[in-house]
């Protein structure tokens, strides 16, 4: 099982909008990342992808990025089928004794889908994008593209009736996919399934909230 430490940070997320993202620039060239590099279901298209997550007093700060020459971003509304586009995803289960996990999926245009439930079949999509998440996407110029957003601790408390504390560890995974232009399915922590299926909480890795 892979582990990734979510460091306490005072570095704000980049605005991204209208800009071209590169992980070679400050501060990302100095930050640890989770490599989304487990492509278990065949195919030669395996783009480099990364997850950067930090935390501050307000919540988790998430930036996901991928390197692709061409991308798809057809969907634009909240809770559209963004996973069929060039998409980056963050699934996490905050508490070991609660089987529910959040799936946060965002395409290259910054359109997002958010659901909660214990498995693929029993999920509820949030009615609207929660306040404070502030999804944004970079401009794509033939190489890297990125999406960034916050996961407010107040959202976790509202959905799970308790909060995360520094030093806590919890389960989660990061994904890269596309079901249109370049079909592919990548994960940070390996997924053991006969066909593409990201809704496998038993295959989540371990995320540690740095004290």
Backbone as JSON, one array per atom type, in Angstrom:
{
  "sequence": "XXXXXXXXXXXXXXXXXXXXXXXXXXXXXXXXXXXXXXXXXXXXXXXXXXXXXXXXXXXXXXXXXXXXXXXXXXXXXXXXXXXXXXXXXXXXXXXXXXXXXXXXXXXXXXXXXXXXXXXXXXXXXXXXXXXXXXXXXXXXXXXXXXXXXXXXXXXXXXXXXXXXXXXXXXXXXXXXXXXXXXXXXXXXXXXXXXXXXXXXXXXXXXXXXXX",
  "N": [[0.84, -1.2, 0.0], [0.59, 2.15, -0.9], [1.78, 5.25, 0.55], [1.12, 8.67, 1.3], [2.15, 11.76, 2.47], [0.35, 14.48, 3.58], [1.26, 17.62, 3.62], [1.47, 20.36, 5.96], [0.8, 23.62, 4.86], [1.46, 26.95, 3.75], [1.33, 27.92, 1.31], [-0.49, 29.33, -1.25], [-2.99, 27.97, -3.48], [-2.45, 27.98, -7.01], [-3.92, 30.39, -9.26], [-4.44, 29.5, -11.81], [-6.36, 29.87, -14.01], [-6.3, 30.87, -17.33], [-3.58, 30.59, -17.47], [-0.6, 28.69, -18.23], [0.23, 25.62, -16.9], [3.08, 24.27, -15.25], [4.89, 21.73, -13.65], [7.51, 22.15, -13.15], [8.0, 24.65, -12.24], [8.26, 27.03, -9.49], [6.04, 26.73, -6.66], [6.12, 24.04, -7.07], [8.17, 22.42, -8.02], [9.58, 21.81, -5.79], [7.97, 20.37, -4.11], [6.61, 17.39, -2.59], [4.95, 14.75, -4.37], [2.18, 12.63, -5.3], [2.51, 10.07, -7.5], [0.59, 9.32, -10.26], [0.62, 6.54, -11.64], [-0.03, 3.9, -12.13], [-1.17, 1.9, -14.43], [-3.4, -0.32, -15.03], [-4.99, -1.64, -16.86], [-4.23, -2.22, -19.52], [-3.32, -1.01, -22.85], [-1.49, 1.53, -24.61], [-1.39, 4.2, -24.08], [-0.35, 6.19, -21.63], [-0.32, 8.67, -19.78], [1.86, 10.93, -18.02], [1.09, 11.78, -14.73], [0.18, 13.61, -11.77], [-0.43, 14.13, -8.26], [-0.76, 16.73, -5.99], [-1.11, 17.54, -2.67], [-1.88, 19.59, 0.01], [-2.39, 20.99, 3.33], [-4.21, 23.46, 5.15], [-5.47, 25.72, 7.67], [-8.06, 25.9, 6.83], [-8.71, 23.73, 5.2], [-8.17, 20.92, 2.93], [-5.85, 21.38, 0.32], [-5.83, 20.95, -3.02], [-4.13, 19.95, -5.92], [-4.09, 18.65, -9.09], [-2.45, 17.22, -11.87], [-1.63, 16.64, -15.34], [0.24, 15.38, -18.14], [-0.29, 15.88, -21.39], [-0.57, 15.81, -24.92], [-2.85, 16.3, -26.42], [-6.21, 17.0, -25.44], [-9.51, 16.35, -24.06], [-12.41, 18.19, -23.34], [-15.35, 18.39, -23.01], [-17.56, 18.62, -21.34], [-19.28, 20.92, -19.18], [-20.88, 21.63, -17.02], [-21.76, 21.42, -13.51], [-21.65, 18.21, -12.07], [-21.89, 16.94, -14.52], [-20.97, 14.3, -16.88], [-18.06, 14.08, -16.36], [-15.94, 12.29, -16.26], [-15.69, 11.06, -18.67], [-14.29, 12.78, -20.23], [-10.94, 14.24, -20.56], [-9.69, 13.71, -17.5], [-9.15, 14.16, -13.98], [-8.99, 12.72, -10.76], [-9.98, 12.49, -7.31], [-10.46, 10.39, -4.72], [-11.6, 9.79, -1.45], [-11.77, 8.36, 1.83], [-12.63, 9.55, 4.79], [-12.8, 8.47, 7.4], [-12.13, 5.55, 9.2], [-14.06, 3.94, 10.39], [-16.36, 4.5, 9.06], [-17.91, 3.63, 6.16], [-18.33, 5.26, 3.97], [-17.2, 7.25, 1.22], [-15.82, 10.08, -0.49], [-16.05, 11.0, -3.89], [-14.33, 13.01, -6.05], [-14.28, 14.49, -9.03], [-12.78, 15.98, -11.81], [-12.69, 17.67, -14.9], [-10.63, 18.77, -17.71], [-11.5, 21.31, -18.15], [-12.23, 22.27, -15.74], [-14.73, 21.58, -14.84], [-16.78, 19.82, -12.54], [-17.63, 16.82, -10.72], [-19.18, 15.52, -7.85], [-19.55, 13.02, -5.46], [-20.96, 10.93, -2.83], [-20.81, 8.01, -0.83], [-20.92, 4.46, 0.0], [-20.11, 2.61, -1.86], [-19.91, 1.79, -5.38], [-22.56, 1.41, -6.27], [-24.24, 2.58, -4.37], [-24.5, 5.61, -4.18], [-24.62, 9.13, -3.72], [-24.98, 12.1, -5.44], [-23.77, 15.35, -4.78], [-25.95, 18.15, -4.43], [-25.22, 20.67, -5.32], [-22.27, 22.56, -6.15], [-20.11, 22.7, -3.44], [-19.68, 25.51, -1.25], [-16.66, 27.31, -1.25], [-15.0, 25.45, -2.5], [-14.06, 26.11, -5.08], [-13.25, 25.41, -7.87], [-10.79, 25.36, -10.42], [-9.11, 25.58, -13.6], [-6.17, 25.11, -15.62], [-4.8, 26.7, -18.58], [-4.46, 24.88, -21.53], [-1.63, 24.05, -23.44], [-0.56, 22.13, -25.05], [1.09, 20.54, -23.49], [1.4, 20.17, -20.18], [-1.58, 20.11, -18.16], [-3.78, 21.3, -15.58], [-5.83, 20.98, -12.64], [-7.26, 22.6, -9.84], [-8.38, 22.84, -6.47], [-10.11, 23.41, -3.34], [-10.81, 21.41, -0.43], [-12.91, 22.03, 1.9], [-12.58, 21.82, 5.45], [-14.93, 22.2, 6.81], [-16.83, 21.17, 5.08], [-16.31, 18.41, 5.17], [-16.94, 17.97, 7.86], [-19.69, 18.59, 7.8], [-20.69, 16.54, 6.18], [-19.87, 14.17, 7.38], [-20.19, 14.44, 10.08], [-18.09, 14.92, 11.82], [-14.64, 15.93, 12.22], [-11.42, 16.12, 10.53], [-8.25, 15.79, 12.07], [-4.97, 17.18, 12.72], [-2.33, 14.88, 12.15], [-3.93, 12.73, 11.69], [-4.7, 9.76, 9.84], [-5.92, 8.52, 6.76], [-7.9, 6.87, 4.2], [-7.41, 6.81, 0.64], [-7.36, 7.62, -2.92], [-5.86, 8.55, -6.06], [-6.68, 9.42, -9.4], [-6.4, 9.11, -13.0], [-8.03, 9.56, -16.04], [-9.81, 8.92, -19.14], [-12.42, 8.55, -21.37], [-12.88, 9.04, -23.98], [-11.21, 10.65, -26.04], [-8.53, 9.59, -25.73], [-8.71, 6.68, -24.53], [-8.05, 5.61, -21.27], [-6.9, 4.51, -18.02], [-5.67, 5.35, -15.06], [-4.04, 4.99, -11.83], [-3.0, 6.06, -8.55], [-2.54, 4.42, -6.16], [-2.33, 0.96, -6.67], [-5.03, -0.69, -8.36], [-6.86, -3.56, -7.93], [-8.63, -5.16, -10.05], [-10.71, -6.75, -12.5], [-11.55, -5.21, -14.64], [-11.66, -1.73, -15.67], [-12.23, 0.16, -12.79], [-12.73, 2.48, -10.53], [-14.05, 2.72, -8.17], [-13.23, 1.26, -5.78], [-12.76, 1.0, -2.75], [-11.34, -0.71, -1.11], [-8.9, -0.79, -2.27], [-7.69, 1.59, -1.84], [-5.0, 3.86, -1.05], [-2.85, 5.05, 1.67], [-3.3, 8.1, 3.29], [-1.74, 10.69, 5.02], [-2.19, 13.14, 7.37], [-0.14, 15.62, 8.02], [1.14, 16.4, 11.2]],
  "CA": [[0.0, 0.0, 0.0], [1.34, 3.39, -0.95], [1.44, 6.29, 1.52], [1.46, 10.03, 0.91], [1.98, 12.69, 3.57], [-0.23, 15.77, 3.23], [2.02, 18.55, 4.44], [0.89, 21.66, 6.3], [1.38, 24.58, 3.94], [0.91, 28.3, 3.67], [1.42, 28.29, -0.11], [-1.84, 29.31, -1.83], [-3.13, 27.32, -4.76], [-2.37, 28.93, -8.12], [-5.21, 30.73, -9.84], [-4.49, 28.64, -12.99], [-7.16, 30.35, -15.13], [-5.59, 31.67, -18.33], [-2.15, 30.35, -17.41], [-0.13, 27.34, -18.57], [0.84, 25.04, -15.71], [4.21, 23.36, -15.34], [5.38, 21.34, -12.31], [8.92, 22.53, -13.02], [8.06, 25.99, -11.67], [8.02, 27.17, -8.05], [6.79, 25.95, -5.67], [5.86, 22.62, -7.27], [9.41, 21.69, -8.22], [10.13, 21.43, -4.48], [6.95, 19.7, -3.3], [6.38, 15.96, -2.85], [3.69, 14.47, -5.05], [1.79, 11.23, -5.5], [2.54, 9.79, -8.93], [-0.52, 8.5, -10.76], [1.39, 5.82, -12.64], [-0.42, 2.49, -12.2], [-2.14, 1.69, -15.5], [-3.58, -1.76, -14.86], [-5.93, -2.25, -17.8], [-3.75, -2.29, -20.89], [-3.25, 0.19, -23.65], [-0.18, 2.17, -24.65], [-1.49, 5.61, -23.7], [-0.15, 6.26, -20.19], [0.25, 10.0, -19.54], [2.39, 11.26, -16.7], [0.11, 12.53, -13.94], [0.61, 13.8, -10.39], [-1.31, 14.76, -7.28], [-0.15, 17.51, -4.92], [-2.11, 17.89, -1.67], [-1.42, 20.17, 1.27], [-3.53, 21.39, 4.15], [-4.09, 24.63, 6.01], [-6.5, 25.75, 8.7], [-9.39, 25.84, 6.2], [-9.01, 22.43, 4.6], [-7.2, 20.33, 2.02], [-5.58, 22.13, -0.9], [-5.58, 19.87, -3.98], [-3.79, 20.26, -7.3], [-3.84, 17.46, -9.88], [-1.97, 17.64, -13.18], [-1.27, 15.57, -16.28], [0.97, 15.84, -19.32], [-0.92, 15.31, -22.58], [-0.48, 16.68, -26.08], [-4.23, 16.66, -26.79], [-7.15, 16.69, -24.36], [-10.93, 16.52, -24.3], [-13.1, 18.89, -22.26], [-16.65, 18.68, -23.6], [-18.58, 18.88, -20.32], [-19.03, 22.21, -18.54], [-21.78, 21.86, -15.88], [-21.53, 20.62, -12.31], [-22.21, 16.85, -12.08], [-21.86, 16.31, -15.83], [-20.17, 13.07, -16.94], [-16.71, 14.59, -16.64], [-14.98, 11.2, -16.33], [-15.51, 10.67, -20.07], [-13.31, 13.73, -20.76], [-9.65, 14.19, -19.87], [-10.2, 13.88, -16.14], [-8.32, 13.83, -12.82], [-9.95, 12.41, -9.71], [-9.52, 12.28, -5.93], [-11.42, 9.67, -3.89], [-11.05, 9.55, -0.11], [-12.65, 7.95, 2.93], [-11.96, 10.24, 5.9], [-12.84, 7.8, 8.7], [-12.04, 4.11, 9.02], [-15.28, 3.27, 10.84], [-17.47, 4.93, 8.21], [-17.54, 3.12, 4.83], [-18.57, 6.23, 2.9], [-16.07, 8.02, 0.7], [-16.12, 11.11, -1.47], [-15.37, 11.0, -5.18], [-14.25, 14.35, -6.61], [-13.79, 14.29, -10.37], [-12.75, 17.26, -12.52], [-12.1, 17.56, -16.23], [-9.62, 19.77, -18.05], [-12.13, 22.64, -18.15], [-12.56, 22.61, -14.36], [-16.07, 21.11, -14.48], [-16.6, 18.81, -11.5], [-18.67, 15.93, -10.2], [-18.86, 15.12, -6.48], [-20.5, 12.07, -4.91], [-20.65, 10.33, -1.54], [-21.46, 6.73, -0.62], [-20.05, 3.38, 0.47], [-19.63, 1.83, -2.99], [-20.34, 2.33, -6.67], [-24.01, 1.33, -6.45], [-24.96, 3.37, -3.38], [-23.86, 6.9, -4.14], [-25.45, 10.32, -3.87], [-24.24, 13.27, -5.91], [-24.12, 16.59, -4.1], [-26.89, 18.93, -5.22], [-24.53, 21.81, -5.9], [-20.86, 22.63, -5.77], [-20.02, 23.3, -2.1], [-18.99, 26.78, -1.09], [-15.26, 27.25, -0.85], [-14.17, 24.5, -3.24], [-13.4, 27.0, -6.03], [-12.57, 24.67, -8.93], [-10.2, 26.14, -11.5], [-8.28, 24.77, -14.49], [-5.17, 25.85, -16.36], [-4.9, 26.72, -20.04], [-3.64, 23.8, -22.1], [-0.85, 24.49, -24.59], [0.11, 20.99, -25.67], [1.84, 19.71, -22.55], [0.73, 19.96, -18.9], [-2.79, 20.81, -17.75], [-3.97, 21.09, -14.15], [-7.02, 21.45, -11.95], [-7.0, 22.87, -8.43], [-9.56, 23.16, -5.66], [-10.0, 23.15, -1.9], [-11.83, 20.59, 0.23], [-13.0, 22.66, 3.22], [-12.85, 20.93, 6.59], [-16.34, 22.36, 7.17], [-17.59, 20.25, 4.24], [-16.13, 17.08, 5.75], [-17.72, 17.94, 9.1], [-21.11, 18.58, 7.48], [-21.07, 15.27, 5.58], [-19.51, 13.02, 8.22], [-20.5, 14.79, 11.48], [-16.84, 15.04, 12.57], [-13.6, 16.54, 11.42], [-10.07, 15.58, 10.51], [-7.31, 16.48, 12.94], [-3.57, 16.95, 12.38], [-1.83, 13.58, 12.56], [-4.85, 11.69, 11.28], [-4.46, 9.07, 8.58], [-7.17, 8.05, 6.19], [-7.73, 6.14, 2.96], [-7.76, 7.55, -0.55], [-6.64, 7.31, -4.15], [-5.89, 9.56, -7.11], [-6.88, 8.74, -10.68], [-6.35, 9.81, -14.28], [-8.79, 8.76, -16.99], [-10.45, 9.51, -20.31], [-13.16, 7.52, -22.08], [-13.25, 9.57, -25.29], [-10.12, 10.92, -26.97], [-7.47, 8.6, -25.5], [-9.18, 5.87, -23.4], [-7.02, 5.12, -20.37], [-7.33, 4.5, -16.63], [-4.5, 5.27, -14.21], [-4.26, 5.17, -10.4], [-1.82, 6.21, -7.68], [-2.41, 3.12, -5.5], [-2.82, -0.01, -7.64], [-6.39, -1.2, -8.21], [-6.96, -4.97, -8.32], [-9.97, -5.39, -10.6], [-10.58, -7.3, -13.86], [-11.88, -4.17, -15.61], [-11.54, -0.42, -15.03], [-13.18, 0.41, -11.7], [-12.11, 3.3, -9.5], [-14.83, 2.61, -6.93], [-12.68, 0.12, -5.05], [-12.14, 1.55, -1.55], [-10.39, -1.66, -0.54], [-7.63, -0.58, -2.95], [-7.18, 2.93, -1.54], [-3.75, 3.98, -0.32], [-2.93, 5.72, 2.97], [-2.98, 9.52, 3.31], [-1.39, 11.08, 6.4], [-2.27, 14.58, 7.57], [1.04, 15.96, 8.82], [0.85, 17.14, 12.42]],
  "C": [[0.87, 1.25, 0.0], [0.86, 4.36, 0.12], [1.88, 7.65, 0.97], [1.15, 10.95, 2.08], [1.49, 14.03, 3.05], [0.38, 16.81, 4.15], [1.22, 19.81, 4.76], [1.59, 22.72, 5.46], [0.71, 25.93, 4.07], [0.95, 28.81, 2.23], [0.01, 28.23, -0.71], [-1.85, 28.54, -3.15], [-3.03, 28.35, -5.88], [-3.75, 29.21, -8.69], [-5.49, 29.89, -11.08], [-5.2, 29.26, -14.19], [-6.34, 31.24, -16.06], [-4.1, 31.44, -18.37], [-1.84, 28.92, -17.81], [0.63, 26.8, -17.37], [2.06, 24.2, -16.09], [4.68, 23.0, -13.94], [6.85, 21.67, -12.11], [9.1, 23.9, -12.4], [7.89, 25.95, -10.16], [6.53, 27.28, -7.79], [6.77, 24.46, -5.95], [7.12, 21.8, -7.49], [10.03, 21.23, -6.91], [9.17, 20.6, -3.64], [6.85, 18.22, -3.61], [5.03, 15.76, -3.52], [3.44, 12.96, -5.07], [1.72, 11.0, -7.0], [1.38, 8.86, -9.31], [0.04, 7.69, -11.93], [1.09, 4.33, -12.73], [-1.54, 2.34, -13.23], [-2.34, 0.18, -15.64], [-4.34, -2.42, -15.99], [-5.52, -2.09, -19.25], [-3.76, -0.95, -21.6], [-1.9, 0.87, -23.55], [-0.21, 3.62, -24.21], [-1.46, 5.71, -22.17], [0.47, 7.6, -19.82], [0.81, 10.14, -18.13], [1.37, 12.13, -15.96], [0.55, 12.54, -12.48], [-0.51, 14.4, -9.55], [-0.46, 15.46, -6.23], [-1.27, 17.88, -3.95], [-1.41, 18.45, -0.44], [-2.64, 20.48, 2.13], [-3.18, 22.66, 4.91], [-5.27, 24.63, 6.97], [-7.91, 25.61, 8.12], [-9.72, 24.48, 5.61], [-7.87, 21.9, 3.77], [-7.07, 21.22, 0.79], [-5.08, 21.14, -1.95], [-5.21, 20.46, -5.33], [-3.42, 18.95, -7.99], [-3.42, 17.9, -11.28], [-1.61, 16.43, -14.03], [-0.6, 16.19, -17.49], [0.41, 15.12, -20.55], [-0.84, 16.3, -23.72], [-1.86, 17.17, -26.51], [-5.17, 16.21, -25.68], [-8.58, 16.91, -24.83], [-11.57, 17.2, -23.1], [-14.46, 19.34, -22.76], [-17.68, 19.12, -22.56], [-18.24, 20.13, -19.52], [-19.85, 22.43, -17.28], [-21.43, 20.96, -14.71], [-22.32, 19.31, -12.4], [-22.46, 16.3, -13.48], [-20.95, 15.08, -15.8], [-18.72, 13.4, -17.28], [-15.68, 13.48, -16.79], [-14.77, 10.71, -17.77], [-14.56, 11.62, -20.79], [-11.92, 13.4, -20.22], [-9.91, 14.61, -18.42], [-9.16, 13.46, -15.11], [-9.22, 13.73, -11.61], [-9.26, 12.16, -8.37], [-10.67, 11.63, -5.17], [-10.81, 9.54, -2.5], [-12.14, 9.24, 0.9], [-12.02, 8.5, 4.21], [-11.85, 9.43, 7.19], [-12.98, 6.29, 8.5], [-13.34, 3.4, 9.4], [-16.53, 3.73, 10.11], [-17.13, 4.51, 6.79], [-17.69, 4.14, 3.71], [-17.28, 6.96, 2.49], [-16.6, 9.04, -0.31], [-15.38, 10.81, -2.77], [-15.49, 12.4, -5.78], [-13.55, 14.22, -7.96], [-13.86, 15.61, -11.13], [-12.07, 17.09, -13.87], [-11.17, 18.74, -16.51], [-10.18, 21.17, -18.17], [-12.49, 23.1, -16.74], [-13.98, 22.27, -13.97], [-15.93, 19.9, -13.56], [-17.86, 18.0, -11.25], [-18.24, 15.5, -8.82], [-19.95, 14.19, -5.97], [-20.04, 11.55, -3.58], [-21.43, 9.03, -1.41], [-20.44, 5.68, -0.24], [-19.48, 2.54, -0.67], [-20.18, 2.44, -4.27], [-21.86, 2.42, -6.77], [-24.78, 2.26, -5.52], [-24.28, 4.72, -3.19], [-24.89, 8.0, -4.32], [-24.58, 11.46, -4.35], [-24.7, 14.5, -5.14], [-24.98, 17.46, -5.02], [-26.23, 20.1, -5.94], [-23.08, 21.81, -5.45], [-20.73, 23.32, -4.42], [-19.25, 24.61, -2.11], [-17.55, 26.54, -0.67], [-14.4, 26.28, -1.63], [-13.43, 25.18, -4.39], [-12.59, 26.23, -7.07], [-12.03, 25.62, -9.99], [-9.29, 25.23, -12.33], [-7.31, 25.67, -15.24], [-5.53, 25.89, -17.84], [-3.97, 25.66, -20.59], [-2.94, 24.3, -23.35], [-0.02, 23.34, -25.15], [0.96, 20.14, -24.76], [1.02, 19.5, -21.27], [-0.6, 20.71, -18.83], [-3.04, 20.44, -16.29], [-5.34, 21.58, -13.71], [-6.67, 21.61, -10.48], [-8.3, 23.21, -7.73], [-9.24, 22.89, -4.2], [-11.08, 22.17, -1.48], [-11.96, 21.14, 1.65], [-13.25, 21.62, 4.32], [-14.31, 21.04, 7.03], [-17.23, 21.45, 6.32], [-17.5, 18.83, 4.79], [-16.96, 16.94, 7.03], [-19.22, 17.88, 8.81], [-21.56, 17.21, 6.95], [-20.87, 14.08, 6.5], [-19.72, 13.25, 9.71], [-19.26, 14.75, 12.38], [-15.76, 15.52, 11.64], [-12.29, 15.79, 11.47], [-9.17, 16.43, 11.39], [-5.89, 16.23, 12.47], [-3.07, 15.63, 12.96], [-2.72, 12.43, 12.14], [-4.37, 11.02, 9.99], [-5.79, 8.55, 8.06], [-6.89, 7.47, 4.81], [-8.12, 6.99, 1.76], [-6.98, 7.1, -1.76], [-6.81, 8.47, -5.13], [-5.95, 8.83, -8.46], [-6.73, 9.68, -11.86], [-7.09, 8.96, -15.31], [-9.29, 9.61, -18.15], [-11.16, 8.36, -21.01], [-13.53, 7.98, -23.49], [-12.04, 9.64, -26.22], [-9.02, 9.86, -26.91], [-7.91, 7.7, -24.34], [-8.03, 5.31, -22.57], [-7.53, 5.27, -18.94], [-6.1, 4.28, -15.75], [-4.84, 5.55, -12.76], [-2.93, 5.41, -9.71], [-1.58, 4.88, -6.96], [-3.03, 2.07, -6.42], [-4.23, -0.51, -7.31], [-6.43, -2.62, -8.76], [-8.39, -5.25, -8.75], [-9.8, -5.88, -12.03], [-10.84, -6.28, -14.96], [-11.77, -2.83, -14.92], [-12.63, -0.14, -14.02], [-12.46, 1.18, -10.61], [-12.84, 3.22, -8.17], [-14.46, 1.33, -6.19], [-11.99, 0.63, -3.79], [-11.17, 0.59, -0.87], [-9.01, -1.52, -1.17], [-7.09, 0.84, -2.74], [-5.82, 2.84, -0.86], [-3.98, 4.73, 1.0], [-2.45, 7.16, 2.84], [-2.8, 9.95, 4.76], [-1.37, 12.59, 6.48], [-1.16, 14.99, 8.54], [0.65, 16.81, 10.04], [1.63, 18.46, 12.46]]
}
